[in-house]
Amino acid sequence: MSQKTAFITGGTRGIGLGIAEELASRGYDLALNGVRSAEQVQNITERFAKQGTKAHYLQGDIGSSADRERMLSELKANFSRLDLLVNNAGVAPRERNDILEATESSYDWVMNINLKGPYFLTQAIANWMIGEGRGDNDFRPTIINISSVSASLASVNRGEYCLSKAGIGMATQLWATRLAEYGISVFEVRPGIIETDMTSGVKAKYDQLFAEGLSLQSRWGTPSDVGKAVAALASGDFPYSTGQVVMVDGGMTIGRL
């Protein structure tokens, strides 16, 4: 069997990089997407290369149809097939505005990247996977969407973000339903409060909340925590669970009295 390959959007920093590192440790070659220039992420791809992992960088904005089309062409040119798509790339609002004051420009920017982009990227990748899988009963590709506890927890000062992650939840169910006949499993991973550059500005706030019992496991989550969950789902060890959600939140969303 040829080398397994994973395509991770937003795969050169934060949660995406944690996922990439875990998959590399399990023998995957990597296609990593981001918006930074190739020169800015060269240290990351070179580090993977030194570990024996092929890591090809696909620069582009997943919210752009032209960028998605170009990245798919480049992906096909560099890899014979794709075993795993991880829709991880996402943005928070540039400004956290109350929903009574939120702007359409912020809404469109967040939804374009967080929801529209993954939806149509999945469409394109799924069609490729279907084509590659015809006649090969051993090819069992997987699609994993990274959402957030914000899919079900309301934050009125970043409504567009919450809506985008709730939409990812339904997209997971839709793709799981549509792709089951082709043997393609689809899962959703919902991280809680993960220590990344995106959350660095609210570190003091959440340090205090963890100390006050925000989650059952009173610590920040790490990109590695999410990476391990993704790798477990991609392993094929959950063959009868397509469409399901895996929480990686330290028990934060468990209802308590």
Tab-separated table of N, CA, C and O in Angstrom, residues 18-110:
chain	number	residue	atom	x	y	z
A	18	GLY	N	-0.269	20.890	15.676
A	18	GLY	CA	-0.335	19.773	16.616
A	18	GLY	C	-0.874	18.517	15.959
A	18	GLY	O	-0.394	17.407	16.205
A	19	ILE	N	-1.880	18.682	15.100
A	19	ILE	CA	-2.431	17.553	14.354
A	19	ILE	C	-1.378	16.998	13.392
A	19	ILE	O	-1.177	15.785	13.289
A	20	ALA	N	-0.702	17.902	12.684
A	20	ALA	CA	0.323	17.477	11.722
A	20	ALA	C	1.434	16.694	12.405
A	20	ALA	O	1.885	15.651	11.899
A	21	GLU	N	1.874	17.162	13.556
A	21	GLU	CA	2.963	16.484	14.270
A	21	GLU	C	2.549	15.091	14.713
A	21	GLU	O	3.335	14.137	14.627
A	22	GLU	N	1.320	14.954	15.184
A	22	GLU	CA	0.852	13.640	15.623
A	22	GLU	C	0.720	12.686	14.438
A	22	GLU	O	1.112	11.513	14.524
A	23	LEU	N	0.186	13.158	13.326
A	23	LEU	CA	0.036	12.308	12.156
A	23	LEU	C	1.394	11.911	11.583
A	23	LEU	O	1.588	10.769	11.155
A	24	ALA	N	2.340	12.852	11.592
A	24	ALA	CA	3.684	12.530	11.106
A	24	ALA	C	4.309	11.426	11.956
A	24	ALA	O	4.984	10.533	11.427
A	25	SER	N	4.068	11.481	13.263
A	25	SER	CA	4.633	10.462	14.150
A	25	SER	C	4.047	9.083	13.881
A	25	SER	O	4.619	8.066	14.278
A	26	ARG	N	2.902	9.062	13.186
A	26	ARG	CA	2.240	7.790	12.870
A	26	ARG	C	2.427	7.405	11.402
A	26	ARG	O	1.725	6.518	10.892
A	27	GLY	N	3.356	8.084	10.732
A	27	GLY	CA	3.745	7.659	9.399
A	27	GLY	C	3.087	8.341	8.233
A	27	GLY	O	3.286	7.939	7.080
A	28	TYR	N	2.292	9.373	8.464
A	28	TYR	CA	1.647	10.087	7.364
A	28	TYR	C	2.620	11.051	6.694
A	28	TYR	O	3.434	11.703	7.367
A	29	ASP	N	2.503	11.191	5.369
A	29	ASP	CA	3.045	12.351	4.686
A	29	ASP	C	1.994	13.455	4.756
A	29	ASP	O	0.799	13.184	4.939
A	30	LEU	N	2.440	14.702	4.593
A	30	LEU	CA	1.571	15.834	4.899
A	30	LEU	C	1.494	16.854	3.768
A	30	LEU	O	2.509	17.210	3.165
A	31	ALA	N	0.285	17.320	3.518
A	31	ALA	CA	0.059	18.529	2.737
A	31	ALA	C	-0.487	19.551	3.724
A	31	ALA	O	-1.523	19.316	4.353
A	32	LEU	N	0.238	20.640	3.885
A	32	LEU	CA	-0.104	21.632	4.907
A	32	LEU	C	-0.493	22.944	4.244
A	32	LEU	O	0.267	23.506	3.452
A	33	ASN	N	-1.660	23.425	4.597
A	33	ASN	CA	-2.150	24.690	4.041
A	33	ASN	C	-2.007	25.816	5.055
A	33	ASN	O	-2.078	25.608	6.264
A	34	GLY	N	-1.811	27.024	4.542
A	34	GLY	CA	-1.803	28.229	5.356
A	34	GLY	C	-1.781	29.437	4.454
A	34	GLY	O	-1.655	29.317	3.224
A	35	VAL	N	-1.886	30.616	5.041
A	35	VAL	CA	-1.895	31.835	4.234
A	35	VAL	C	-0.537	32.530	4.206
A	35	VAL	O	-0.317	33.438	3.402
A	36	ARG	N	0.397	32.094	5.050
A	36	ARG	CA	1.723	32.695	5.040
A	36	ARG	C	2.504	32.245	3.813
A	36	ARG	O	2.161	31.252	3.161
A	37	SER	N	3.560	32.968	3.497
A	37	SER	CA	4.386	32.608	2.355
A	37	SER	C	5.151	31.319	2.648
A	37	SER	O	5.340	30.938	3.807
A	38	ALA	N	5.615	30.665	1.590
A	38	ALA	CA	6.386	29.434	1.752
A	38	ALA	C	7.657	29.682	2.554
A	38	ALA	O	8.086	28.826	3.334
A	39	GLU	N	8.255	30.854	2.360
A	39	GLU	CA	9.479	31.185	3.094
A	39	GLU	C	9.224	31.262	4.593
A	39	GLU	O	10.064	30.873	5.403
A	40	GLN	N	8.046	31.734	4.980
A	40	GLN	CA	7.731	31.899	6.394
A	40	GLN	C	7.492	30.572	7.109
A	40	GLN	O	7.588	30.519	8.337
A	41	VAL	N	7.188	29.532	6.367
A	41	VAL	CA	6.938	28.225	6.994
A	41	VAL	C	8.009	27.206	6.611
A	41	VAL	O	7.869	26.018	6.915
A	42	GLN	N	9.060	27.665	5.971
A	42	GLN	CA	10.103	26.747	5.509
A	42	GLN	C	10.722	25.964	6.659
A	42	GLN	O	11.045	24.779	6.520
A	43	ASN	N	10.871	26.614	7.817
A	43	ASN	CA	11.454	25.909	8.961
A	43	ASN	C	10.588	24.739	9.392
A	43	ASN	O	11.095	23.708	9.868
A	44	ILE	N	9.279	24.848	9.217
A	44	ILE	CA	8.372	23.773	9.604
A	44	ILE	C	8.483	22.604	8.631
A	44	ILE	O	8.616	21.442	9.042
A	45	THR	N	8.432	22.880	7.343
A	45	THR	CA	8.519	21.796	6.362
A	45	THR	C	9.888	21.120	6.419
A	45	THR	O	9.990	19.894	6.262
A	46	GLU	N	10.932	21.893	6.664
A	46	GLU	CA	12.271	21.310	6.771
A	46	GLU	C	12.396	20.436	8.011
A	46	GLU	O	13.066	19.397	7.984
A	47	ARG	N	11.752	20.851	9.091
A	47	ARG	CA	11.786	20.045	10.315
A	47	ARG	C	11.116	18.690	10.080
A	47	ARG	O	11.616	17.649	10.521
A	48	PHE	N	9.985	18.693	9.391
A	48	PHE	CA	9.334	17.423	9.069
A	48	PHE	C	10.224	16.573	8.167
A	48	PHE	O	10.319	15.354	8.334
A	49	ALA	N	10.866	17.214	7.192
A	49	ALA	CA	11.728	16.475	6.262
A	49	ALA	C	12.860	15.773	7.002
A	49	ALA	O	13.213	14.628	6.680
A	50	LYS	N	13.430	16.443	7.989
A	50	LYS	CA	14.514	15.841	8.767
A	50	LYS	C	14.037	14.620	9.545
A	50	LYS	O	14.833	13.736	9.870
A	51	GLN	N	12.732	14.586	9.834
A	51	GLN	CA	12.151	13.444	10.547
A	51	GLN	C	11.726	12.332	9.596
A	51	GLN	O	11.217	11.301	10.028
A	52	GLY	N	11.924	12.557	8.294
A	52	GLY	CA	11.554	11.550	7.311
A	52	GLY	C	10.137	11.673	6.797
A	52	GLY	O	9.619	10.750	6.155
A	53	THR	N	9.493	12.817	7.051
A	53	THR	CA	8.119	13.055	6.610
A	53	THR	C	8.106	14.009	5.432
A	53	THR	O	8.662	15.102	5.504
A	54	LYS	N	7.475	13.605	4.349
A	54	LYS	CA	7.257	14.534	3.242
A	54	LYS	C	6.204	15.539	3.666
A	54	LYS	O	5.085	15.169	4.043
A	55	ALA	N	6.548	16.821	3.628
A	55	ALA	CA	5.609	17.881	4.015
A	55	ALA	C	5.609	18.938	2.928
A	55	ALA	O	6.582	19.682	2.778
A	56	HIS	N	4.530	18.982	2.183
A	56	HIS	CA	4.400	19.937	1.082
A	56	HIS	C	3.465	21.063	1.499
A	56	HIS	O	2.367	20.812	2.003
A	57	TYR	N	3.904	22.292	1.282
A	57	TYR	CA	3.114	23.448	1.711
A	57	TYR	C	2.233	23.940	0.573
A	57	TYR	O	2.700	24.147	-0.556
A	58	LEU	N	0.952	24.144	0.865
A	58	LEU	CA	-0.023	24.671	-0.080
A	58	LEU	C	-0.508	26.023	0.426
A	58	LEU	O	-1.366	26.092	1.310
A	59	GLN	N	0.060	27.090	-0.098
A	59	GLN	CA	-0.315	28.432	0.341
A	59	GLN	C	-1.639	28.822	-0.302
A	59	GLN	O	-1.837	28.650	-1.505
A	60	GLY	N	-2.557	29.319	0.513
A	60	GLY	CA	-3.817	29.769	-0.053
A	60	GLY	C	-4.877	29.999	1.003
A	60	GLY	O	-4.791	29.498	2.130
A	61	ASP	N	-5.873	30.772	0.616
A	61	ASP	CA	-7.016	31.096	1.470
A	61	ASP	C	-8.145	30.139	1.125
A	61	ASP	O	-8.663	30.161	0.000
A	62	ILE	N	-8.552	29.293	2.066
A	62	ILE	CA	-9.592	28.314	1.745
A	62	ILE	C	-10.939	28.977	1.482
A	62	ILE	O	-11.846	28.347	0.933
A	63	GLY	N	-11.085	30.248	1.855
A	63	GLY	CA	-12.308	30.976	1.548
A	63	GLY	C	-12.388	31.431	0.099
A	63	GLY	O	-13.422	31.913	-0.348
A	64	SER	N	-11.307	31.254	-0.662
A	64	SER	CA	-11.237	31.676	-2.056
A	64	SER	C	-11.398	30.475	-2.965
A	64	SER	O	-10.625	29.512	-2.884
A	65	SER	N	-12.368	30.519	-3.867
A	65	SER	CA	-12.587	29.395	-4.777
A	65	SER	C	-11.387	29.189	-5.695
A	65	SER	O	-11.013	28.041	-5.995
A	66	ALA	N	-10.761	30.275	-6.132
A	66	ALA	CA	-9.582	30.158	-6.998
A	66	ALA	C	-8.430	29.498	-6.255
A	66	ALA	O	-7.722	28.645	-6.808
A	67	ASP	N	-8.229	29.875	-4.994
A	67	ASP	CA	-7.159	29.263	-4.200
A	67	ASP	C	-7.435	27.790	-3.954
A	67	ASP	O	-6.525	26.951	-4.008
A	68	ARG	N	-8.683	27.450	-3.674
A	68	ARG	CA	-9.018	26.041	-3.448
A	68	ARG	C	-8.736	25.212	-4.700
A	68	ARG	O	-8.178	24.114	-4.621
A	69	GLU	N	-9.120	25.727	-5.850
A	69	GLU	CA	-8.897	25.008	-7.102
A	69	GLU	C	-7.406	24.823	-7.369
A	69	GLU	O	-6.964	23.738	-7.764
A	70	ARG	N	-6.629	25.878	-7.129
A	70	ARG	CA	-5.187	25.787	-7.345
A	70	ARG	C	-4.556	24.796	-6.378
A	70	ARG	O	-3.702	23.989	-6.774
A	71	MET	N	-4.951	24.842	-5.111
A	71	MET	CA	-4.378	23.925	-4.127
A	71	MET	C	-4.706	22.475	-4.443
A	71	MET	O	-3.873	21.585	-4.265
A	72	LEU	N	-5.915	22.222	-4.923
A	72	LEU	CA	-6.295	20.856	-5.263
A	72	LEU	C	-5.441	20.339	-6.418
A	72	LEU	O	-4.984	19.179	-6.400
A	73	SER	N	-5.210	21.181	-7.420
A	73	SER	CA	-4.361	20.777	-8.537
A	73	SER	C	-2.951	20.466	-8.068
A	73	SER	O	-2.335	19.469	-8.487
A	74	GLU	N	-2.427	21.309	-7.182
A	74	GLU	CA	-1.081	21.104	-6.661
A	74	GLU	C	-1.019	19.859	-5.785
A	74	GLU	O	-0.034	19.110	-5.804
A	75	LEU	N	-2.080	19.609	-5.044
A	75	LEU	CA	-2.147	18.423	-4.200
A	75	LEU	C	-2.085	17.157	-5.054
A	75	LEU	O	-1.324	16.220	-4.763
A	76	LYS	N	-2.864	17.128	-6.125
A	76	LYS	CA	-2.891	15.960	-7.006
A	76	LYS	C	-1.557	15.769	-7.717
A	76	LYS	O	-1.169	14.631	-8.011
A	77	ALA	N	-0.860	16.869	-7.973
A	77	ALA	CA	0.428	16.775	-8.665
A	77	ALA	C	1.520	16.220	-7.764
A	77	ALA	O	2.501	15.647	-8.254
A	78	ASN	N	1.355	16.367	-6.455
A	78	ASN	CA	2.413	15.973	-5.517
A	78	ASN	C	2.116	14.681	-4.756
A	78	ASN	O	3.037	14.102	-4.179
A	79	PHE	N	0.850	14.259	-4.746
A	79	PHE	CA	0.490	13.045	-4.019
A	79	PHE	C	-0.423	12.186	-4.889
A	79	PHE	O	-1.326	12.704	-5.546
A	80	SER	N	-0.208	10.890	-4.852
A	80	SER	CA	-0.984	9.985	-5.704
A	80	SER	C	-2.417	9.820	-5.218
A	80	SER	O	-3.312	9.510	-6.004
A	81	ARG	N	-2.638	10.013	-3.919
A	81	ARG	CA	-3.983	9.904	-3.378
A	81	ARG	C	-4.014	10.614	-2.027
A	81	ARG	O	-2.978	10.969	-1.470
A	82	LEU	N	-5.216	10.777	-1.501
A	82	LEU	CA	-5.382	11.430	-0.199
A	82	LEU	C	-6.202	10.522	0.704
A	82	LEU	O	-7.314	10.131	0.366
A	83	ASP	N	-5.633	10.191	1.859
A	83	ASP	CA	-6.316	9.325	2.818
A	83	ASP	C	-7.111	10.100	3.858
A	83	ASP	O	-8.079	9.570	4.413
A	84	LEU	N	-6.697	11.341	4.130
A	84	LEU	CA	-7.303	12.093	5.229
A	84	LEU	C	-7.340	13.575	4.909
A	84	LEU	O	-6.321	14.169	4.555
A	85	LEU	N	-8.517	14.164	5.022
A	85	LEU	CA	-8.678	15.621	4.971
A	85	LEU	C	-9.050	16.099	6.357
A	85	LEU	O	-10.010	15.598	6.959
A	86	VAL	N	-8.301	17.069	6.872
A	86	VAL	CA	-8.619	17.691	8.154
A	86	VAL	C	-8.953	19.154	7.901
A	86	VAL	O	-8.084	19.956	7.568
A	87	ASN	N	-10.223	19.486	8.021
A	87	ASN	CA	-10.673	20.876	7.869
A	87	ASN	C	-10.461	21.589	9.201
A	87	ASN	O	-11.311	21.561	10.089
A	88	ASN	N	-9.322	22.221	9.327
A	88	ASN	CA	-8.960	22.852	10.596
A	88	ASN	C	-8.885	24.372	10.518
A	88	ASN	O	-9.148	25.050	11.507
A	89	ALA	N	-8.526	24.913	9.372
A	89	ALA	CA	-8.302	26.360	9.268
A	89	ALA	C	-9.537	27.144	9.701
A	89	ALA	O	-10.667	26.807	9.351
A	90	GLY	N	-9.308	28.180	10.473
A	90	GLY	CA	-10.408	29.010	10.933
A	90	GLY	C	-9.899	30.299	11.534
A	90	GLY	O	-8.719	30.410	11.890
A	91	VAL	N	-10.780	31.262	11.606
A	91	VAL	CA	-10.426	32.570	12.163
A	91	VAL	C	-11.467	32.991	13.180
A	91	VAL	O	-12.627	32.580	13.118
A	92	ALA	N	-11.032	33.808	14.122
A	92	ALA	CA	-11.945	34.483	15.047
A	92	ALA	C	-12.225	35.873	14.496
A	92	ALA	O	-11.468	36.383	13.659
A	93	PRO	N	-13.296	36.513	14.922
A	93	PRO	CA	-13.542	37.879	14.466
A	93	PRO	C	-12.351	38.783	14.782
A	93	PRO	O	-11.712	38.641	15.829
A	94	ARG	N	-12.040	39.683	13.879
A	94	ARG	CA	-10.936	40.613	14.125
A	94	ARG	C	-11.231	41.480	15.343
A	94	ARG	O	-10.330	41.864	16.088
A	95	GLU	N	-12.521	41.808	15.541
A	95	GLU	CA	-12.958	42.546	16.726
A	95	GLU	C	-14.149	41.804	17.334
A	95	GLU	O	-15.049	41.372	16.612
A	96	ARG	N	-14.117	41.649	18.652
A	96	ARG	CA	-15.228	40.984	19.328
A	96	ARG	C	-16.314	42.013	19.619
A	96	ARG	O	-16.234	42.761	20.591
A	97	ASN	N	-17.327	42.023	18.792
A	97	ASN	CA	-18.427	42.963	18.959
A	97	ASN	C	-19.691	42.244	19.404
A	97	ASN	O	-19.978	41.132	18.942
A	98	ASP	N	-20.431	42.879	20.303
A	98	ASP	CA	-21.732	42.366	20.706
A	98	ASP	C	-22.588	42.162	19.460
A	98	ASP	O	-22.484	42.918	18.489
A	99	ILE	N	-23.444	41.145	19.455
A	99	ILE	CA	-24.254	40.868	18.273
A	99	ILE	C	-25.208	42.018	17.935
A	99	ILE	O	-25.693	42.105	16.808
A	100	LEU	N	-25.458	42.905	18.871
A	100	LEU	CA	-26.252	44.092	18.567
A	100	LEU	C	-25.458	45.114	17.764
A	100	LEU	O	-26.034	46.051	17.202
A	101	GLU	N	-24.149	44.927	17.693
A	101	GLU	CA	-23.286	45.897	17.004
A	101	GLU	C	-22.392	45.251	15.943
A	101	GLU	O	-21.587	45.913	15.301
A	102	ALA	N	-22.522	43.947	15.730
A	102	ALA	CA	-21.656	43.232	14.789
A	102	ALA	C	-21.847	43.736	13.365
A	102	ALA	O	-22.927	44.206	12.989
A	103	THR	N	-20.795	43.628	12.569
A	103	THR	CA	-20.824	44.147	11.201
A	103	THR	C	-20.939	43.015	10.178
A	103	THR	O	-20.493	41.886	10.413
A	104	GLU	N	-21.516	43.349	9.036
A	104	GLU	CA	-21.627	42.363	7.966
A	104	GLU	C	-20.255	41.971	7.433
A	104	GLU	O	-20.050	40.811	7.039
A	105	SER	N	-19.334	42.909	7.400
A	105	SER	CA	-18.001	42.595	6.869
A	105	SER	C	-17.318	41.540	7.738
A	105	SER	O	-16.673	40.619	7.222
A	106	SER	N	-17.451	41.652	9.065
A	106	SER	CA	-16.871	40.654	9.960
A	106	SER	C	-17.571	39.314	9.780
A	106	SER	O	-16.913	38.255	9.714
A	107	TYR	N	-18.888	39.346	9.694
A	107	TYR	CA	-19.662	38.119	9.499
A	107	TYR	C	-19.233	37.400	8.226
A	107	TYR	O	-18.956	36.192	8.233
A	108	ASP	N	-19.145	38.139	7.127
A	108	ASP	CA	-18.790	37.529	5.845
A	108	ASP	C	-17.380	36.955	5.876
A	108	ASP	O	-17.132	35.869	5.334
A	109	TRP	N	-16.451	37.664	6.497
A	109	TRP	CA	-15.058	37.211	6.548
A	109	TRP	C	-14.946	35.902	7.330
A	109	TRP	O	-14.317	34.944	6.865
A	110	VAL	N	-15.571	35.851	8.501
A	110	VAL	CA	-15.496	34.652	9.345
A	110	VAL	C	-16.213	33.476	8.681
A	110	VAL	O	-15.675	32.356	8.617
